[in-house]
Short mmCIF file of N, CA and C in Angstrom, two decimals:
data_model
loop_
_atom_site.label_atom_id
_atom_site.label_comp_id
_atom_site.label_asym_id
_atom_site.label_seq_id
_atom_site.Cartn_x
_atom_site.Cartn_y
_atom_site.Cartn_z
N MET A 63 6.45 -14.24 6.60
CA MET A 63 6.07 -13.11 7.80
C MET A 63 7.48 -12.37 6.60
N LYS A 64 8.86 -12.70 5.79
CA LYS A 64 9.33 -11.20 5.07
C LYS A 64 8.62 -10.88 4.43
N THR A 65 8.06 -11.64 3.47
CA THR A 65 6.77 -10.97 1.98
C THR A 65 6.54 -10.22 2.78
N ILE A 66 5.34 -10.29 4.26
CA ILE A 66 4.65 -8.80 4.49
C ILE A 66 5.06 -7.74 5.08
N LEU A 67 6.64 -8.12 5.28
CA LEU A 67 7.12 -7.05 5.82
C LEU A 67 7.52 -5.93 4.41
N LEU A 68 7.65 -7.21 3.49
CA LEU A 68 8.84 -6.18 2.48
C LEU A 68 7.38 -5.88 1.89
N LEU A 69 6.40 -6.46 1.51
CA LEU A 69 4.91 -5.28 1.23
C LEU A 69 4.36 -4.42 2.08
N THR A 70 4.80 -4.87 2.99
CA THR A 70 4.88 -3.04 4.08
C THR A 70 5.77 -1.76 3.68
N ILE A 71 6.88 -2.63 3.10
CA ILE A 71 7.38 -0.95 2.75
C ILE A 71 7.13 -0.49 1.55
N SER A 72 6.53 -1.68 0.68
CA SER A 72 6.97 -1.13 -0.37
C SER A 72 5.85 -0.23 -0.30
N ASN A 73 4.58 -0.83 0.54
CA ASN A 73 3.49 0.13 0.68
C ASN A 73 3.39 1.97 0.74
N VAL A 74 4.93 1.68 1.65
CA VAL A 74 5.37 3.01 2.12
C VAL A 74 5.59 3.73 1.16
N PHE A 75 6.37 3.04 0.17
CA PHE A 75 6.71 3.60 -0.48
C PHE A 75 5.74 4.28 -1.54
N MET A 76 4.63 3.33 -1.88
CA MET A 76 3.63 3.51 -2.54
C MET A 76 2.76 4.63 -2.45
N ASN A 77 2.30 4.65 -0.90
CA ASN A 77 1.13 5.88 -0.59
C ASN A 77 1.80 7.23 -0.67
N LEU A 78 3.49 6.50 -0.24
CA LEU A 78 3.99 8.40 -0.66
C LEU A 78 4.26 9.18 -2.02
N ALA A 79 4.08 7.83 -3.47
CA ALA A 79 3.78 8.29 -3.98
C ALA A 79 3.21 8.62 -4.98
N TRP A 80 1.72 8.24 -4.57
CA TRP A 80 0.57 8.50 -5.03
C TRP A 80 0.15 9.10 -4.49
N TYR A 81 0.29 9.88 -2.85
CA TYR A 81 -0.58 11.09 -2.08
C TYR A 81 0.96 11.69 -1.30
N GLY A 82 1.53 11.64 -1.27
CA GLY A 82 3.05 12.76 -0.66
C GLY A 82 2.51 13.69 -1.91
N HIS A 83 2.29 13.36 -3.52
CA HIS A 83 2.35 15.12 -4.25
C HIS A 83 1.58 16.08 -3.61
N LEU A 84 0.45 15.41 -2.97
CA LEU A 84 -0.42 16.86 -2.37
C LEU A 84 -0.65 17.22 -1.57
N LYS A 85 1.07 17.31 -0.96
CA LYS A 85 1.55 18.16 -0.24
C LYS A 85 2.36 19.55 -0.73
N PHE A 86 2.31 19.15 -2.04
CA PHE A 86 3.17 19.88 -2.86
C PHE A 86 2.03 20.57 -4.13
N LYS A 87 1.40 21.13 -3.81
CA LYS A 87 0.57 21.45 -4.96
C LYS A 87 0.86 22.86 -5.51
N ASN A 88 1.67 23.56 -4.94
CA ASN A 88 1.82 24.72 -6.09
C ASN A 88 3.52 24.41 -6.57
N GLU A 89 4.10 22.90 -6.64
CA GLU A 89 5.05 22.84 -7.32
C GLU A 89 4.90 22.61 -8.84
N ALA A 90 5.80 22.64 -9.78
CA ALA A 90 5.07 22.34 -11.54
C ALA A 90 4.65 20.62 -11.00
N LEU A 91 3.65 20.18 -12.29
CA LEU A 91 3.15 19.05 -12.13
C LEU A 91 4.49 18.08 -12.68
N TRP A 92 5.33 18.25 -13.54
CA TRP A 92 6.50 17.71 -14.04
C TRP A 92 7.03 17.25 -12.92
N LEU A 93 7.91 18.29 -11.80
CA LEU A 93 8.56 18.16 -10.73
C LEU A 93 8.00 16.88 -9.95
N VAL A 94 6.39 16.84 -9.61
CA VAL A 94 5.99 16.05 -8.61
C VAL A 94 5.79 14.79 -9.19
N ILE A 95 5.27 14.57 -10.44
CA ILE A 95 5.22 13.44 -11.32
C ILE A 95 6.74 12.33 -11.52
N LEU A 96 7.97 13.22 -11.52
CA LEU A 96 9.29 13.33 -11.29
C LEU A 96 9.41 12.68 -9.51
N ALA A 97 9.35 13.12 -8.79
CA ALA A 97 9.51 12.48 -7.38
C ALA A 97 8.28 11.53 -7.34
N SER A 98 7.37 11.25 -7.90
CA SER A 98 6.76 9.96 -7.96
C SER A 98 7.10 8.59 -8.55
N TRP A 99 7.61 9.32 -9.43
CA TRP A 99 8.39 8.32 -10.00
C TRP A 99 9.72 7.88 -9.10
N GLY A 100 10.21 8.37 -9.13
CA GLY A 100 11.74 8.34 -8.18
C GLY A 100 10.75 7.10 -7.01
N LEU A 101 9.93 7.69 -5.87
CA LEU A 101 9.37 6.94 -5.15
C LEU A 101 9.47 5.88 -5.41
N ALA A 102 8.26 5.51 -7.03
CA ALA A 102 8.05 4.36 -7.15
C ALA A 102 8.74 3.17 -7.64
N PHE A 103 10.13 3.99 -7.68
CA PHE A 103 11.06 2.69 -7.97
C PHE A 103 11.64 2.09 -6.37
N PHE A 104 11.56 2.53 -5.49
CA PHE A 104 11.68 2.01 -3.99
C PHE A 104 10.77 1.16 -3.92
N GLU A 105 9.38 1.31 -4.34
CA GLU A 105 8.55 0.81 -3.86
C GLU A 105 8.65 -0.15 -4.61
N TYR A 106 8.88 -0.71 -5.86
CA TYR A 106 9.10 -1.68 -6.62
C TYR A 106 10.43 -2.62 -6.24
N CYS A 107 11.41 -1.88 -5.97
CA CYS A 107 12.91 -2.68 -5.65
C CYS A 107 12.17 -3.30 -4.02
N PHE A 108 10.82 -3.15 -3.57
CA PHE A 108 10.77 -4.29 -2.13
C PHE A 108 9.55 -4.93 -3.46
N GLN A 109 8.76 -4.40 -4.16
CA GLN A 109 7.10 -5.00 -4.12
C GLN A 109 7.50 -6.60 -4.90
N VAL A 110 8.49 -6.51 -5.87
CA VAL A 110 9.45 -7.67 -6.29
C VAL A 110 9.41 -8.83 -5.76
N PRO A 111 10.30 -8.44 -4.49
CA PRO A 111 11.08 -9.75 -4.14
C PRO A 111 9.52 -9.73 -3.23
N ALA A 112 9.07 -8.85 -2.64
CA ALA A 112 8.05 -9.30 -1.56
C ALA A 112 7.11 -10.64 -2.44
N ASN A 113 6.64 -10.26 -3.69
CA ASN A 113 5.87 -10.88 -4.25
C ASN A 113 6.57 -12.34 -5.35
N ARG A 114 8.04 -12.65 -5.26
CA ARG A 114 8.63 -13.81 -5.94
C ARG A 114 8.75 -14.82 -4.44
N LEU A 115 9.40 -14.25 -3.44
CA LEU A 115 9.23 -15.12 -2.03
C LEU A 115 7.68 -15.54 -1.36
N GLY A 116 6.88 -14.53 -1.79
CA GLY A 116 5.42 -14.67 -1.12
C GLY A 116 4.60 -16.24 -1.91
N SER A 117 5.17 -16.37 -3.39
CA SER A 117 4.08 -16.60 -4.30
C SER A 117 5.24 -17.91 -4.14
N ASN A 118 5.75 -18.28 -3.33
CA ASN A 118 7.11 -19.87 -3.28
C ASN A 118 5.63 -20.28 -2.03
N GLU A 119 4.56 -19.51 -1.38
CA GLU A 119 3.68 -20.20 -0.20
C GLU A 119 2.36 -19.49 -0.48
N TRP A 120 2.04 -19.32 -1.55
CA TRP A 120 1.10 -18.28 -1.30
C TRP A 120 0.47 -18.06 -3.02
N THR A 121 -1.23 -18.18 -3.85
CA THR A 121 -1.88 -17.92 -4.86
C THR A 121 -1.13 -16.95 -5.34
N VAL A 122 -1.39 -16.42 -6.39
CA VAL A 122 -0.88 -14.98 -6.69
C VAL A 122 -2.32 -14.38 -6.12
N PRO A 123 -3.49 -14.36 -6.44
CA PRO A 123 -4.12 -13.86 -6.39
C PRO A 123 -4.15 -13.79 -4.13
N GLN A 124 -3.82 -14.56 -3.46
CA GLN A 124 -4.11 -14.73 -2.14
C GLN A 124 -2.74 -13.27 -1.68
N LEU A 125 -1.83 -13.16 -2.46
CA LEU A 125 -0.95 -12.38 -2.46
C LEU A 125 -1.40 -10.96 -2.78
N LYS A 126 -2.49 -11.12 -4.02
CA LYS A 126 -3.04 -9.74 -3.98
C LYS A 126 -3.74 -8.87 -3.20
N VAL A 127 -4.70 -10.01 -2.38
CA VAL A 127 -5.67 -9.47 -1.29
C VAL A 127 -4.63 -9.53 -0.19
N LEU A 128 -3.85 -9.97 0.19
CA LEU A 128 -3.11 -9.42 1.45
C LEU A 128 -2.36 -8.43 0.90
N GLN A 129 -2.13 -7.60 -0.12
CA GLN A 129 -1.02 -6.91 -0.50
C GLN A 129 -2.12 -5.52 -0.42
N GLU A 130 -3.33 -6.02 -0.60
CA GLU A 130 -5.04 -4.77 -1.05
C GLU A 130 -4.89 -4.52 0.57
N CYS A 131 -5.17 -5.56 1.71
CA CYS A 131 -5.25 -5.35 3.40
C CYS A 131 -3.72 -4.59 3.74
N ILE A 132 -2.67 -4.51 3.31
CA ILE A 132 -1.37 -3.73 3.65
C ILE A 132 -1.74 -2.53 3.40
N THR A 133 -1.94 -2.40 1.84
CA THR A 133 -1.77 -1.00 1.68
C THR A 133 -3.10 -0.07 2.18
N LEU A 134 -3.96 -0.45 2.83
CA LEU A 134 -5.26 -0.13 3.74
C LEU A 134 -4.69 0.52 5.06
N VAL A 135 -3.75 -0.69 5.22
CA VAL A 135 -3.58 -0.06 7.01
C VAL A 135 -1.82 1.04 6.85
N VAL A 136 -1.40 0.84 5.98
CA VAL A 136 -0.39 1.90 5.84
C VAL A 136 -0.65 2.91 5.04
N PHE A 137 -1.87 3.24 3.56
CA PHE A 137 -2.53 4.28 3.53
C PHE A 137 -3.03 5.23 4.79
N THR A 138 -3.76 4.59 5.81
CA THR A 138 -4.11 5.32 6.69
C THR A 138 -3.43 5.97 7.75
N ILE A 139 -2.12 5.42 8.09
CA ILE A 139 -1.29 6.10 8.47
C ILE A 139 -0.12 6.76 7.95
N VAL A 140 -0.15 7.07 6.36
CA VAL A 140 0.15 7.56 5.92
C VAL A 140 -0.73 9.41 6.31
N ALA A 141 -2.10 8.38 5.06
CA ALA A 141 -2.91 9.34 5.26
C ALA A 141 -3.76 10.82 6.10
N PHE A 142 -3.34 9.64 7.52
CA PHE A 142 -3.48 10.48 9.33
C PHE A 142 -1.86 11.51 9.62
N ALA A 143 -0.84 10.62 9.40
CA ALA A 143 0.59 11.54 9.63
C ALA A 143 0.50 12.59 8.46
N LEU A 144 0.25 12.56 7.52
CA LEU A 144 0.73 13.98 6.40
C LEU A 144 -0.62 14.85 6.16
N PHE A 145 -1.46 14.35 6.07
CA PHE A 145 -3.38 14.65 6.02
C PHE A 145 -4.21 15.27 6.91
N ARG A 146 -3.84 14.73 8.45
CA ARG A 146 -4.39 14.54 9.72
C ARG A 146 -5.60 13.95 9.24
N SER A 147 -5.95 13.40 7.96
CA SER A 147 -7.20 12.36 8.03
C SER A 147 -8.05 11.60 8.72
N PRO A 148 -8.72 12.35 9.94
CA PRO A 148 -9.63 11.23 10.51
C PRO A 148 -9.96 9.71 9.80
N VAL A 149 -10.25 8.68 10.63
CA VAL A 149 -10.57 7.86 10.19
C VAL A 149 -11.85 7.68 10.40
N LYS A 150 -12.90 7.42 9.97
CA LYS A 150 -14.41 7.73 10.05
C LYS A 150 -14.87 6.34 10.38
N TRP A 151 -16.13 6.12 10.77
CA TRP A 151 -16.72 4.68 10.88
C TRP A 151 -16.88 4.01 9.63
N ASN A 152 -17.42 5.04 8.67
CA ASN A 152 -17.70 4.33 7.53
C ASN A 152 -16.57 3.56 6.48
N ILE A 153 -15.23 3.84 7.25
CA ILE A 153 -14.48 3.41 6.32
C ILE A 153 -13.57 2.33 6.88
N LEU A 154 -13.65 2.43 8.66
CA LEU A 154 -13.50 1.34 9.18
C LEU A 154 -14.07 -0.08 8.58
N VAL A 155 -15.92 0.52 8.61
CA VAL A 155 -16.73 -0.94 8.15
C VAL A 155 -15.71 -1.42 6.55
N ALA A 156 -15.64 -0.48 5.87
CA ALA A 156 -15.41 -0.55 4.30
C ALA A 156 -14.12 -1.87 4.65
N TYR A 157 -12.99 -0.85 5.32
CA TYR A 157 -11.78 -1.87 5.60
C TYR A 157 -12.36 -3.35 6.20
N SER A 158 -12.76 -3.64 6.89
CA SER A 158 -13.66 -4.57 7.33
C SER A 158 -13.58 -5.52 6.39
N PHE A 159 -14.54 -5.23 5.34
CA PHE A 159 -14.70 -5.98 4.03
C PHE A 159 -13.61 -6.36 3.46
N VAL A 160 -12.34 -5.77 3.42
CA VAL A 160 -11.32 -6.13 3.07
C VAL A 160 -10.95 -7.56 3.59
N VAL A 161 -10.63 -6.93 5.59
CA VAL A 161 -10.15 -8.14 6.12
C VAL A 161 -10.94 -9.27 5.66
N GLY A 162 -12.17 -8.63 5.55
CA GLY A 162 -12.78 -10.28 5.05
C GLY A 162 -12.87 -10.97 4.17
N ALA A 163 -12.33 -10.53 3.30
CA ALA A 163 -11.85 -10.86 1.85
C ALA A 163 -10.73 -11.78 2.09
N VAL A 164 -9.15 -10.75 2.74
CA VAL A 164 -8.39 -12.13 2.89
C VAL A 164 -8.34 -13.03 3.65
N PHE A 165 -9.68 -13.20 4.65
CA PHE A 165 -9.78 -14.65 5.31
C PHE A 165 -9.93 -15.51 4.35
N PHE A 166 -11.84 -14.96 3.19
CA PHE A 166 -11.99 -16.21 2.52
C PHE A 166 -10.88 -16.28 1.77
N ALA A 167 -10.04 -15.29 1.06
CA ALA A 167 -8.72 -16.17 -0.08
C ALA A 167 -7.97 -17.02 0.40
N PHE A 168 -7.14 -16.79 2.09
CA PHE A 168 -6.71 -17.88 2.45
C PHE A 168 -7.08 -19.01 3.30
N LYS A 169 -8.44 -19.01 3.82
CA LYS A 169 -9.57 -20.27 4.45
C LYS A 169 -10.16 -21.25 3.57
N PHE A 170 -10.28 -20.64 2.61
CA PHE A 170 -10.78 -21.61 1.57
C PHE A 170 -9.76 -21.92 -0.01
#
């Protein structure tokens, strides 16, 4: 559970670093790159310990698939909160395939 919490926090920073700069399109590119790198630092402060802890109970591929699922959940929240981006049915279908990947990665 600690791994999932740390990965979730990490993904908040990751999504803000990757997409948050789109709210500041009028700022200089070098400035938003620097800000994104600053956010990415905090992403890694949570991601590295999460993967170290998680590797004690899960395989690396399992960690990766789990991380992708967490990323989609966090991304959906960030996309709606920052950009009011609606979740359409085709996106939900695509997400369900990722959830299926998590199931297969952990069950077999």
